[in-house]
PDB file of C-alpha atoms in Angstrom:
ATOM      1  CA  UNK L  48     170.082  85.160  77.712  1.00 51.00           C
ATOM      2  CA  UNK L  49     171.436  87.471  80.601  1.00 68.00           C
ATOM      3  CA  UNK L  50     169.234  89.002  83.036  1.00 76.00           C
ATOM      4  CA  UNK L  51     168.655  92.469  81.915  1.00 86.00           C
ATOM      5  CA  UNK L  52     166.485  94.950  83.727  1.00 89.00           C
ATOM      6  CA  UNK L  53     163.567  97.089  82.779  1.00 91.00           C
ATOM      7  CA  UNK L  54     162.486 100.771  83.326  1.00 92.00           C
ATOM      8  CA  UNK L  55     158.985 100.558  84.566  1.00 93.00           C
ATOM      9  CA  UNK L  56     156.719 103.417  86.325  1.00 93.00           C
ATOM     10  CA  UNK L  57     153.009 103.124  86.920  1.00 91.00           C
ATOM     11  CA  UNK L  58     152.202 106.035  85.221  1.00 88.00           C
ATOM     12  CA  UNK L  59     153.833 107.965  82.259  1.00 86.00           C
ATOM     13  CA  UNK L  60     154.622 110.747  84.536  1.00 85.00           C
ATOM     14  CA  UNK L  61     155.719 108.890  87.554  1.00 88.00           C
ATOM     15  CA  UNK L  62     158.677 107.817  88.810  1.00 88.00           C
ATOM     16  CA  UNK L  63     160.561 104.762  87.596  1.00 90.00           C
ATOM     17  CA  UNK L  64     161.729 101.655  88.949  1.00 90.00           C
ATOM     18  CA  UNK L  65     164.045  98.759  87.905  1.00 91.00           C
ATOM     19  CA  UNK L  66     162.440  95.115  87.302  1.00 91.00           C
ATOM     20  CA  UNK L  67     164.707  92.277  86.505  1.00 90.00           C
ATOM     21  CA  UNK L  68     163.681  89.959  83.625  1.00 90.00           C
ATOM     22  CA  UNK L  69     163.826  86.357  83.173  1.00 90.00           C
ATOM     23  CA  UNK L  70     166.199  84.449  81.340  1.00 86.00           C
ATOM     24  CA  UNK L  71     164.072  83.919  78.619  1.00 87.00           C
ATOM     25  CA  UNK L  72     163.776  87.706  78.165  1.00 87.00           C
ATOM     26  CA  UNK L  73     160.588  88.151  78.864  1.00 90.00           C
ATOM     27  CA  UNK L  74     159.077  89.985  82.289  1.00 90.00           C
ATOM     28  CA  UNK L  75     156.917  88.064  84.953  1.00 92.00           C
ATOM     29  CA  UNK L  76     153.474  89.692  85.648  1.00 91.00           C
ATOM     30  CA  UNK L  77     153.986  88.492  89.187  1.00 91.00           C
ATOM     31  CA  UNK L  78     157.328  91.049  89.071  1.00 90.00           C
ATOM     32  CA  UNK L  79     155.004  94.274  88.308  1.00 92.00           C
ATOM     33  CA  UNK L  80     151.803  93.541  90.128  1.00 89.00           C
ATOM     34  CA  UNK L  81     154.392  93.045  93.340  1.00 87.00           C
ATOM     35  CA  UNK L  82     155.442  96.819  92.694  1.00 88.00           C
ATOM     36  CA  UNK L  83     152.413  97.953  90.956  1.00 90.00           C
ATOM     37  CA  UNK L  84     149.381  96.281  92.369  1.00 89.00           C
ATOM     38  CA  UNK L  85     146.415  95.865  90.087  1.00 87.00           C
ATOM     39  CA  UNK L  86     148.629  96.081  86.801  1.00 89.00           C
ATOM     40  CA  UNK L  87     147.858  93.638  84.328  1.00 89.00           C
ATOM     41  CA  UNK L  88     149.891  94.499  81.625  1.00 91.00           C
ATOM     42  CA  UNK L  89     152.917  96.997  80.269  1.00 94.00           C
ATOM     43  CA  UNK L  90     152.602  99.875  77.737  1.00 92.00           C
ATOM     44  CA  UNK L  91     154.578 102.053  75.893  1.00 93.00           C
ATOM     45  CA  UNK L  92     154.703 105.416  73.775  1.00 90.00           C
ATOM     46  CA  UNK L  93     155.899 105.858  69.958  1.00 86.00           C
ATOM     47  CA  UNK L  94     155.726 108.196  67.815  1.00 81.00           C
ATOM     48  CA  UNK L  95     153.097 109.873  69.790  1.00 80.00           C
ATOM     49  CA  UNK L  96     151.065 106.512  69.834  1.00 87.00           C
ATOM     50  CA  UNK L  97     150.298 104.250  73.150  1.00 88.00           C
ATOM     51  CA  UNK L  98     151.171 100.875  72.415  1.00 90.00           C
ATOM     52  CA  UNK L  99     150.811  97.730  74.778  1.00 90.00           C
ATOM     53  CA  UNK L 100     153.044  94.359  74.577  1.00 91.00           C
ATOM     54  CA  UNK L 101     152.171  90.805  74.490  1.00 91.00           C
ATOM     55  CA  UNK L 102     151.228  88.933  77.120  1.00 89.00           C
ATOM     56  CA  UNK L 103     151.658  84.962  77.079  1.00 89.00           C
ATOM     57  CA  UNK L 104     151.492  82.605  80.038  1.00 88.00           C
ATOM     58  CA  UNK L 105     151.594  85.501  82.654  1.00 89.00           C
ATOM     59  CA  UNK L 106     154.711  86.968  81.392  1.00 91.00           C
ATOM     60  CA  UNK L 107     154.716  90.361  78.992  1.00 93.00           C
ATOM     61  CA  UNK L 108     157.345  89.936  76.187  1.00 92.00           C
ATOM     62  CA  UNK L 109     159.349  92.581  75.025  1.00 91.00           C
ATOM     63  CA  UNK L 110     158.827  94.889  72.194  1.00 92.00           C
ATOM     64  CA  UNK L 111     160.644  93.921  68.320  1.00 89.00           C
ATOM     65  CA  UNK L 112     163.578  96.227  69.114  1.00 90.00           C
ATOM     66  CA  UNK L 113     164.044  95.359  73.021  1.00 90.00           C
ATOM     67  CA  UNK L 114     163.493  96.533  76.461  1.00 91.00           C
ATOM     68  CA  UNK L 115     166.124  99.278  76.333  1.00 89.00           C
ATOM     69  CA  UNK L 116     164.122 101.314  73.587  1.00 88.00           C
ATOM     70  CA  UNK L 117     161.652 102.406  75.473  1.00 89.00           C
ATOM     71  CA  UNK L 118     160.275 103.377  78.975  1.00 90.00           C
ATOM     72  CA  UNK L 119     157.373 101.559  80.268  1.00 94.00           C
ATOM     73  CA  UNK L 120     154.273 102.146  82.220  1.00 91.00           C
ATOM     74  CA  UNK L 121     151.348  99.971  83.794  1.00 93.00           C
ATOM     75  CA  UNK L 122     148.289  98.776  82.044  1.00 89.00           C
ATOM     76  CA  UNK L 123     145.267  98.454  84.287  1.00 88.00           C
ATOM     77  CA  UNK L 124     141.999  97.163  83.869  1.00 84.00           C
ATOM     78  CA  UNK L 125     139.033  99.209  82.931  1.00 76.00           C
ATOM     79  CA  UNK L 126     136.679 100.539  85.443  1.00 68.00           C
ATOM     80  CA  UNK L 127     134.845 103.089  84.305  1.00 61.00           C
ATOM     81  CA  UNK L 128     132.990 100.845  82.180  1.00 57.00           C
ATOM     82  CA  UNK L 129     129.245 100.363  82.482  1.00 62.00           C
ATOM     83  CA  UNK L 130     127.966  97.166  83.990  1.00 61.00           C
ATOM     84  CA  UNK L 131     125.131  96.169  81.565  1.00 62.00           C
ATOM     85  CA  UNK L 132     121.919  96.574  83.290  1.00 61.00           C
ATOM     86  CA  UNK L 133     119.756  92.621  83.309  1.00 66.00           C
ATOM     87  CA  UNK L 134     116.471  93.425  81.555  1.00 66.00           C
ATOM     88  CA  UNK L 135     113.721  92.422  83.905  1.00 76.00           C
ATOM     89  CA  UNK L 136     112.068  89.341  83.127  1.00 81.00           C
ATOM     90  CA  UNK L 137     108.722  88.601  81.966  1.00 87.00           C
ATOM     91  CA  UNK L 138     106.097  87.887  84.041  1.00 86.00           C
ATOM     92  CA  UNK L 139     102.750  85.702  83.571  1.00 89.00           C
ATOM     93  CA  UNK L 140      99.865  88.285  82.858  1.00 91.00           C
ATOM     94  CA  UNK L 141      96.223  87.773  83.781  1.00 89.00           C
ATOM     95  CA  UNK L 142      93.876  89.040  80.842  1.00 92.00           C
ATOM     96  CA  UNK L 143      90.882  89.861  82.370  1.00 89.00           C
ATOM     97  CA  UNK L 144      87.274  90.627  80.928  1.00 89.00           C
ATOM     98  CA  UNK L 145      87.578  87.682  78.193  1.00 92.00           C
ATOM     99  CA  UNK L 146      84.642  86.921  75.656  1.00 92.00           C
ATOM    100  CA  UNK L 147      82.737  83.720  76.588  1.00 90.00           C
ATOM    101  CA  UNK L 148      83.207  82.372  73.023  1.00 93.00           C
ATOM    102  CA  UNK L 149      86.914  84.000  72.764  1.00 94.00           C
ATOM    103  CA  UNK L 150      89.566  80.670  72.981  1.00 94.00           C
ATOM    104  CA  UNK L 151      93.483  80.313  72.867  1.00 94.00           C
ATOM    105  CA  UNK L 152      93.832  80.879  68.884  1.00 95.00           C
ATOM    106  CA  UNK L 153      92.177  84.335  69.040  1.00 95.00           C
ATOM    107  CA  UNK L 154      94.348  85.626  71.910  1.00 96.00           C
ATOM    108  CA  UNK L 155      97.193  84.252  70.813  1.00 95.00           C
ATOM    109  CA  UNK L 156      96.401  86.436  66.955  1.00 96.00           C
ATOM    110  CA  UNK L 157      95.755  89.374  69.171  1.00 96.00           C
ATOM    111  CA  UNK L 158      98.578  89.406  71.405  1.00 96.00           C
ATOM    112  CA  UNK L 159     100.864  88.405  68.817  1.00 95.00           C
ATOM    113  CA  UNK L 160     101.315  92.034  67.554  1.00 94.00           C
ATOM    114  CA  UNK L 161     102.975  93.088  70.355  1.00 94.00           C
ATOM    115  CA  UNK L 162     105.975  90.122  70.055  1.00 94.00           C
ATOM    116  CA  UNK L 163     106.750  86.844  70.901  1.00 94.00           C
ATOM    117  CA  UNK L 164     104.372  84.438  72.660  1.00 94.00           C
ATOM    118  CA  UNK L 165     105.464  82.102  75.137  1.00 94.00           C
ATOM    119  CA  UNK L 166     102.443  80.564  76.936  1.00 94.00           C
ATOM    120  CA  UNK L 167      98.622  81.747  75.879  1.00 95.00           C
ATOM    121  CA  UNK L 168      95.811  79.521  77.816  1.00 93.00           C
ATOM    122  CA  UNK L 169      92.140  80.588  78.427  1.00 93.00           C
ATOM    123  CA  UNK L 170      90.950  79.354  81.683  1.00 91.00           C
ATOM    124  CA  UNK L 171      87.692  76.813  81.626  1.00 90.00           C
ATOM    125  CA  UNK L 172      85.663  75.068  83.407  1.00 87.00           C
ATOM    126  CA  UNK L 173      86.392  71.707  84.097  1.00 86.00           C
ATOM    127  CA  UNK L 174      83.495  69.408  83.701  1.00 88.00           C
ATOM    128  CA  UNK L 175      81.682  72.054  80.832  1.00 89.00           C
ATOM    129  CA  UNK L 176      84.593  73.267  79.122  1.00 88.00           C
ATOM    130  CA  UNK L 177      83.037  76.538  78.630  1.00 91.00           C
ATOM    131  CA  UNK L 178      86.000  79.582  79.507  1.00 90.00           C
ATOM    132  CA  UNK L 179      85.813  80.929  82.752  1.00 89.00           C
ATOM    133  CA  UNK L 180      86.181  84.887  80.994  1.00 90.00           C
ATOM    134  CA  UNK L 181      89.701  84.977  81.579  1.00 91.00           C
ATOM    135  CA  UNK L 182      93.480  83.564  80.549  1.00 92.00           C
ATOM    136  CA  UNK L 183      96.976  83.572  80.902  1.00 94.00           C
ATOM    137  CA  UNK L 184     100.013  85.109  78.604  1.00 95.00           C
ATOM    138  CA  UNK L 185     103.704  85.415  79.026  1.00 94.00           C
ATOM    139  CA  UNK L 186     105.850  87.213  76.252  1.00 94.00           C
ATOM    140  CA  UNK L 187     109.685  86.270  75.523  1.00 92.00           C
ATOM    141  CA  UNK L 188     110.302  89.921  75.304  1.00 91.00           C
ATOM    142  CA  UNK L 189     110.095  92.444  78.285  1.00 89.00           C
ATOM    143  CA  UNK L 190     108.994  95.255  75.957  1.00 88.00           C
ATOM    144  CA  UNK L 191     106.413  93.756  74.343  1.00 91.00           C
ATOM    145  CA  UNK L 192     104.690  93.370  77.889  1.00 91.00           C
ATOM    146  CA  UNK L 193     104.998  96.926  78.381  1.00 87.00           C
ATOM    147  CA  UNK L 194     103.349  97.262  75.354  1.00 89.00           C
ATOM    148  CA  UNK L 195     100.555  95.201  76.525  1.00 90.00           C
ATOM    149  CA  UNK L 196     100.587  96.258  80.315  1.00 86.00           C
ATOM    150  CA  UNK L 197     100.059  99.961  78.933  1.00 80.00           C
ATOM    151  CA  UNK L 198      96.816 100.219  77.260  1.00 84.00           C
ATOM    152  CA  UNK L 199      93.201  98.395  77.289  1.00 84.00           C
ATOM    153  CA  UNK L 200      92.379  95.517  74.738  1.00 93.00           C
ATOM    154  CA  UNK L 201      89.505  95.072  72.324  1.00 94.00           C
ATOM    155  CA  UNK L 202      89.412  91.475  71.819  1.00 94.00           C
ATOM    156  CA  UNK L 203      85.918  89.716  70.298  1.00 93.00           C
ATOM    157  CA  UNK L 204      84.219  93.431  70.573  1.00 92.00           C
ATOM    158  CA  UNK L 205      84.804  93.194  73.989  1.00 91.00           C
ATOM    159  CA  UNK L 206      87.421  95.631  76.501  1.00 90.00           C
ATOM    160  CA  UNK L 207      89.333  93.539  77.995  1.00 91.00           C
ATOM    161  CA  UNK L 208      92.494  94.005  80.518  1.00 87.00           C
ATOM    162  CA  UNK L 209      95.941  92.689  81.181  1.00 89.00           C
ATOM    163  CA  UNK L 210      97.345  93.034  84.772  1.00 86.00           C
ATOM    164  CA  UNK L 211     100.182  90.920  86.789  1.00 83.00           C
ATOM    165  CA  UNK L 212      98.807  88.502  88.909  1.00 76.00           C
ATOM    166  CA  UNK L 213      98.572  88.394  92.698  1.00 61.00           C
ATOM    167  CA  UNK L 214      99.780  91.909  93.010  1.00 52.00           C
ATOM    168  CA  UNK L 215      98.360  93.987  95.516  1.00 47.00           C
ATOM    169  CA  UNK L 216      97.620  96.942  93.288  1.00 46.00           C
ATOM    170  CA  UNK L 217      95.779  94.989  90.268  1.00 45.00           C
ATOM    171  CA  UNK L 218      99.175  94.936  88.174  1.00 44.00           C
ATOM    172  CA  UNK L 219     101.217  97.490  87.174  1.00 50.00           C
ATOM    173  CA  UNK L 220      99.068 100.412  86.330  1.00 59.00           C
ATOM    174  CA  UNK L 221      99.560 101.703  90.276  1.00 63.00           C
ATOM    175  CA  UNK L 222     103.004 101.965  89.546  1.00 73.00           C
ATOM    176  CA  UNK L 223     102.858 103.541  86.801  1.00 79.00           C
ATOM    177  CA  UNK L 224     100.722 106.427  87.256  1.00 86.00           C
ATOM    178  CA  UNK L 225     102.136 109.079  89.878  1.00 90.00           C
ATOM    179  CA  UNK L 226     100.578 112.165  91.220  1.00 92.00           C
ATOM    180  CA  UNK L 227     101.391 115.751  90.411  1.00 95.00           C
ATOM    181  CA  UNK L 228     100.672 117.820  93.248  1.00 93.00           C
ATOM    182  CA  UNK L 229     101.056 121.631  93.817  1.00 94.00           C
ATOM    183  CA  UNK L 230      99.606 122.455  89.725  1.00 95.00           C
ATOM    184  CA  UNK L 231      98.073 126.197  88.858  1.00 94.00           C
ATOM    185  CA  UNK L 232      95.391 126.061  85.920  1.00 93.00           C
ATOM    186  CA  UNK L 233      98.273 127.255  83.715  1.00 94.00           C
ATOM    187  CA  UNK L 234      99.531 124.149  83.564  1.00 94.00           C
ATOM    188  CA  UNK L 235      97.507 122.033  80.936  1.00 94.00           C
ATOM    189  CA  UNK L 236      97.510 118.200  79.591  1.00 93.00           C
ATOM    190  CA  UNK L 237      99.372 119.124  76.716  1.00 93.00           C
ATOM    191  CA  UNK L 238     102.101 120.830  79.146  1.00 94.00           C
ATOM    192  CA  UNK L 239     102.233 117.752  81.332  1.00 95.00           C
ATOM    193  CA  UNK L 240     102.416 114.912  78.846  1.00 92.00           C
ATOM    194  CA  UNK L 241     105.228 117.173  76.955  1.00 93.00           C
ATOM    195  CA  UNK L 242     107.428 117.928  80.103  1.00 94.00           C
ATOM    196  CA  UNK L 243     106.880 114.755  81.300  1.00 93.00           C
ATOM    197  CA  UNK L 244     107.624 112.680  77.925  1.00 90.00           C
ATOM    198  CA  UNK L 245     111.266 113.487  78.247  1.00 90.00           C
ATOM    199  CA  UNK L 246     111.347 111.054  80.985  1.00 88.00           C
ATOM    200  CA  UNK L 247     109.458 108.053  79.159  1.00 84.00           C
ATOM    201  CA  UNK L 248     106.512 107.518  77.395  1.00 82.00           C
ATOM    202  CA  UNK L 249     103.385 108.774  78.711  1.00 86.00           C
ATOM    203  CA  UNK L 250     100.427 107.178  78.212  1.00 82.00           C
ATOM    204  CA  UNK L 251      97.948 108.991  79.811  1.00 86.00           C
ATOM    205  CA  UNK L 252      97.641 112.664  81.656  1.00 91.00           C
ATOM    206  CA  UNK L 253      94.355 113.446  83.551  1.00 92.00           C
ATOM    207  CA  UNK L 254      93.218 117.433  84.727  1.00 92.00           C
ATOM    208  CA  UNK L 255      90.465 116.983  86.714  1.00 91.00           C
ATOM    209  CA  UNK L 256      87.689 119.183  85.938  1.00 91.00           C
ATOM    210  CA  UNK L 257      87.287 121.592  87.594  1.00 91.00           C
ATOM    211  CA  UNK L 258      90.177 122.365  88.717  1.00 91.00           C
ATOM    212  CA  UNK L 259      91.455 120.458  92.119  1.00 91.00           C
ATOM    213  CA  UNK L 260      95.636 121.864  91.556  1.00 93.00           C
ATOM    214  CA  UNK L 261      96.549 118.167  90.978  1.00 93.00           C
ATOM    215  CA  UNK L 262      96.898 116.200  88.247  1.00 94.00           C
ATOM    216  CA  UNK L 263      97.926 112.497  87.355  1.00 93.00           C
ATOM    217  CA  UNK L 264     100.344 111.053  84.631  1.00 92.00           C
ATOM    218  CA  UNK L 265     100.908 107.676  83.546  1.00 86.00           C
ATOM    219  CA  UNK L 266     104.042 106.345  82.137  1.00 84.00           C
ATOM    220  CA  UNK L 267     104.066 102.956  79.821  1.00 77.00           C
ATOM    221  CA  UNK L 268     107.607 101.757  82.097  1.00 76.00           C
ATOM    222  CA  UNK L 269     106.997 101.512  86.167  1.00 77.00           C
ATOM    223  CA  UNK L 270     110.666 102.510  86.653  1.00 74.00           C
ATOM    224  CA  UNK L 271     110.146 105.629  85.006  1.00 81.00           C
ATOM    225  CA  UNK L 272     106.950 106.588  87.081  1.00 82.00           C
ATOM    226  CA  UNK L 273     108.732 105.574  90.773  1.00 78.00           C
ATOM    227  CA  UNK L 274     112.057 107.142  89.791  1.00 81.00           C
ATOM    228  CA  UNK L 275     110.291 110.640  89.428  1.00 87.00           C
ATOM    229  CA  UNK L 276     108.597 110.172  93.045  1.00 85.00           C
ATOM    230  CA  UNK L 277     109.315 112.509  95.919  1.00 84.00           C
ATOM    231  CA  UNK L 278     110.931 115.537  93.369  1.00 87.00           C
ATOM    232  CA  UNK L 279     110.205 118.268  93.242  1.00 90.00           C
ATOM    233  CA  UNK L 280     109.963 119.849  89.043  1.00 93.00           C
ATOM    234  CA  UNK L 281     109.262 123.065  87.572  1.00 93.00           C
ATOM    235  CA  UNK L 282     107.028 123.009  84.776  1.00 94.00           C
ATOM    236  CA  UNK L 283     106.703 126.660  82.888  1.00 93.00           C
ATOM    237  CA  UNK L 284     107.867 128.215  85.906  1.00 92.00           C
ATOM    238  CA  UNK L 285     105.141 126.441  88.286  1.00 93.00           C
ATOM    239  CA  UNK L 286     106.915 124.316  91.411  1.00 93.00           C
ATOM    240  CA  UNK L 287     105.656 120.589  91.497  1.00 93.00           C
ATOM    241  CA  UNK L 288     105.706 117.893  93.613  1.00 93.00           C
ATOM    242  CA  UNK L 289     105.645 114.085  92.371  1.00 92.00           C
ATOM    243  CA  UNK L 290     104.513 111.299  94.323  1.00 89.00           C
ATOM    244  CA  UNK L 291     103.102 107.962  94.308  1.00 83.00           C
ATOM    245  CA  UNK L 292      99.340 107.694  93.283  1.00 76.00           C
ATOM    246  CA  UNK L 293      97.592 105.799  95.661  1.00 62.00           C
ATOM    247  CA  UNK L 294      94.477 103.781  94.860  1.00 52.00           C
ATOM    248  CA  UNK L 295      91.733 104.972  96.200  1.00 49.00           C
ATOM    249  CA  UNK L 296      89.902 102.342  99.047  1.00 47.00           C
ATOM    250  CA  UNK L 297      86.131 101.636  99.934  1.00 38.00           C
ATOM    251  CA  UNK L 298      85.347 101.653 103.196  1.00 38.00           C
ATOM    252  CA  UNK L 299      83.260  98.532 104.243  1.00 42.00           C
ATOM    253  CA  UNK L 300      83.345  95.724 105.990  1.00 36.00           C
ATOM    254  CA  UNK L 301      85.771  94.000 103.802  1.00 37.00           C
ATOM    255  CA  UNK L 302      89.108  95.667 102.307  1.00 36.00           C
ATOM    256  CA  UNK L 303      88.928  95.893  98.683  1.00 38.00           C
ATOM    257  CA  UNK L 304      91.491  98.140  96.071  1.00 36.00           C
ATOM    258  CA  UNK L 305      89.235 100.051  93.607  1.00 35.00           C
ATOM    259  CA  UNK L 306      90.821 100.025  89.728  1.00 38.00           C
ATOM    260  CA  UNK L 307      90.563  96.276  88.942  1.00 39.00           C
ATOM    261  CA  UNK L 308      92.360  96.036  92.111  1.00 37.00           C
ATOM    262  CA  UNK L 309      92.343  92.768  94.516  1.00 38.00           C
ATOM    263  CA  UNK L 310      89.201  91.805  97.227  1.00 38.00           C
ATOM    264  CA  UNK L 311      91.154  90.217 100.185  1.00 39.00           C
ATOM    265  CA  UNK L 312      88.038  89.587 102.507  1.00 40.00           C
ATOM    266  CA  UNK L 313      88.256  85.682 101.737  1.00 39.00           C
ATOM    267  CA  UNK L 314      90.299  82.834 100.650  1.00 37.00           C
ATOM    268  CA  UNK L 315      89.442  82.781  97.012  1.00 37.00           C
ATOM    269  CA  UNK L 316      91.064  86.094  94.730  1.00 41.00           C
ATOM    270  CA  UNK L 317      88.526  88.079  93.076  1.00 38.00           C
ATOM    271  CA  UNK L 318      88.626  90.688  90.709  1.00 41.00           C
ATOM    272  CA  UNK L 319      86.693  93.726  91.111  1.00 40.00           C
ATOM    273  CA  UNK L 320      85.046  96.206  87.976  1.00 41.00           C
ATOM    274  CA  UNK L 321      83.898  98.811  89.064  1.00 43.00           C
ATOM    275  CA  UNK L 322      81.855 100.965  86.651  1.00 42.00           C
ATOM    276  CA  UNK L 323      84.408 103.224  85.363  1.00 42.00           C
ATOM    277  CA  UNK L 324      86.404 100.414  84.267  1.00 39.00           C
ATOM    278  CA  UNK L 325      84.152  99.866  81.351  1.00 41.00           C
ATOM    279  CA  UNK L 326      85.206 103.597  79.730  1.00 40.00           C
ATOM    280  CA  UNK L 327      86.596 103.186  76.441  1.00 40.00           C
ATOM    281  CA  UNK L 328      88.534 106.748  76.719  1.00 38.00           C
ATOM    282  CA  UNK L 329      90.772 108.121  79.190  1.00 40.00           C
ATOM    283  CA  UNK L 330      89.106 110.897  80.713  1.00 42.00           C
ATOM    284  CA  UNK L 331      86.526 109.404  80.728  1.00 39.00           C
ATOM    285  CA  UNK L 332      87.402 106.905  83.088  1.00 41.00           C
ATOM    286  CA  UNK L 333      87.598 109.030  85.802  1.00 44.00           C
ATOM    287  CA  UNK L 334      83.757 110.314  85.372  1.00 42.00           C
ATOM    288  CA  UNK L 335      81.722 109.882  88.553  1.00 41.00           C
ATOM    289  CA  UNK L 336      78.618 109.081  86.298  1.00 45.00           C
ATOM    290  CA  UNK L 337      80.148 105.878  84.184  1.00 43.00           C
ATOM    291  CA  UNK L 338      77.978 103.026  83.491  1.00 44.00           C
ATOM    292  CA  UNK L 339      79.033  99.438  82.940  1.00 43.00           C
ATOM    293  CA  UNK L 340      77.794  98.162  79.446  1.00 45.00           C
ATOM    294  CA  UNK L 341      75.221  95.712  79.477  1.00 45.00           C
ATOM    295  CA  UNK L 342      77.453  92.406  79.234  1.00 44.00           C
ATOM    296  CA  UNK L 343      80.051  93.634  82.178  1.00 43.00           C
ATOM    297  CA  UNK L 344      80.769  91.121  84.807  1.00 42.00           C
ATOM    298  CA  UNK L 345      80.615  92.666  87.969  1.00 43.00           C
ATOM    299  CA  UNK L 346      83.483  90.506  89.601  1.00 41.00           C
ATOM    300  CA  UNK L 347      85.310  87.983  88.036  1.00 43.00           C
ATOM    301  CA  UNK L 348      86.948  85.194  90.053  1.00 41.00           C
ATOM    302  CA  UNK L 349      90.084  82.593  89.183  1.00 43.00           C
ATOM    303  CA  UNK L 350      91.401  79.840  90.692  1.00 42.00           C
TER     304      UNK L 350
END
């Protein structure tokens, strides 16, 4: 077959230029992308309708009826496509507060409601066997430790809580909770957890009483709660201001994170409760007169 050439622009609109074939009819990739760079493929209009041709070992072969019956334009790749986003992966959680007599099987029925299981172990002692209050869980599914991160546990008539590890803050529930400065006492719970529930879930919103023109809000996704930090929102025509919600610290002799938050004045990591820990309702929680329930371990340490 002769060498033939084809009419080729980058765009439909723009100006065309020659490209000489092969002698097996078809056109070399190499030929376009040396005029066109990028391209990775020709298309065509008919009869109103885009159409693209075959590509086969690098080189695009022409259309049924031949080159001449049509002008051609570059294909490029897509790049206005979303990258998928990688779900975060799950951690190992710490679940704190466990029943003496609770062991693995009773977690793992309890936990199982809120997906997949990967790992469940209750820590003991090793020369009496008897569990040390607290265990280990990991879920397969990132969600499902959302689930678990955002709320309190009843487990063996007990309250019990699940944190991440060796973090600084006690887990996740630092992150998750941000501070809404700048309120008026228009502004109630109700208006809060609704404005703020477009965002992501909210699973808590606390007024304090009396009024102090703050409030806080917790989300059940981290992300959600630090993405809203430093903006500034207007809530039924009130200006506020969202930042991070910083645990509060006792002063003493040795540095210690209130909210089941993390005693670093030693080697070992220890786990402090502080009374309102023990509240079984939100607001509550934050009430300067809580009481621990009889049974509540004052500090619980693991290895």
């Amino acid at each position: 077959m002769s060498i033939e050439y084809v009419v080729v622009s980058e765009g439909e609109q723009d100006e065309p230029i020659e490209l000489p074939t092969e002698e097996d009819g078809s056109l070399l990739l190499s030929t376009i992308s040396a005029q066109f760079a990028g391209a990775s493929g020709l298309k065509y209009r008919a009869g109103g309708r885009l159409r693209g041709l075959r590509l086969a070992d690098d080189r695009v072969l022409p259309p049924a009826e031949g080159w001449a019956a049509h002008h051609y334009f570059c294909a490029f790749p897509r790049t206005d496509a979303p990258t998928p986003t990688p779900r975060p992966r799950c951690s190992d959680l710490i679940v704190l507060g466990l029943p003496w007599k609770t062991g693995e099987e009773a977690v793992r029925d309890y936990f199982a409601a809120f997906g997949e299981l990967l790992m469940v172990q209750v820590k003991r002692d090793t020369k009496t066997g008897l569990s040390k209050g607290f265990g280990f869980i990991k879920f397969a599914d990132y969600d499902a430790q959302l689930r678990a991160l955002g709320r309190r546990h009843m487990i063996d008539g007990r309250w019990c809580d699940v944190r991440i590890p060796n973090s600084k803050d006690g887990g996740s529930a630092a992150h998750r909770k941000v501070f809404v400065g700048r309120c008026t006492e228009s502004l109630t719970a109700d208006d809060l957890r609704e404005y703020f529930g477009a965002f992501g879930q909210v699973t808590d919103v606390f007024v304090p009483k009396p009024f102090r023109a703050f409030s806080f809000v917790t989300f059940l996704d981290p992300e959600v709660a630090q993405s809203l930090c430093g903006q500034d929102h207007i809530i039924k025509g009130v200006s506020v201001n969202i930042s991070t919600a910083s645990p509060k610290r006792e002063r003493g002799a040795r540095s210690q994170l209130l909210g089941w938050g993390l005693l670093e004045g030693g080697a070992p990591r220890v786990y402090s409760w502080p009374p309102d820990a023990w509240q079984h309702s939100a607001h509550s929680a934050h009430s300067a007169h809580s009481t621990a329930p009889p049974d509540a371990k004052p500090y619980l340490k693991y290895e």
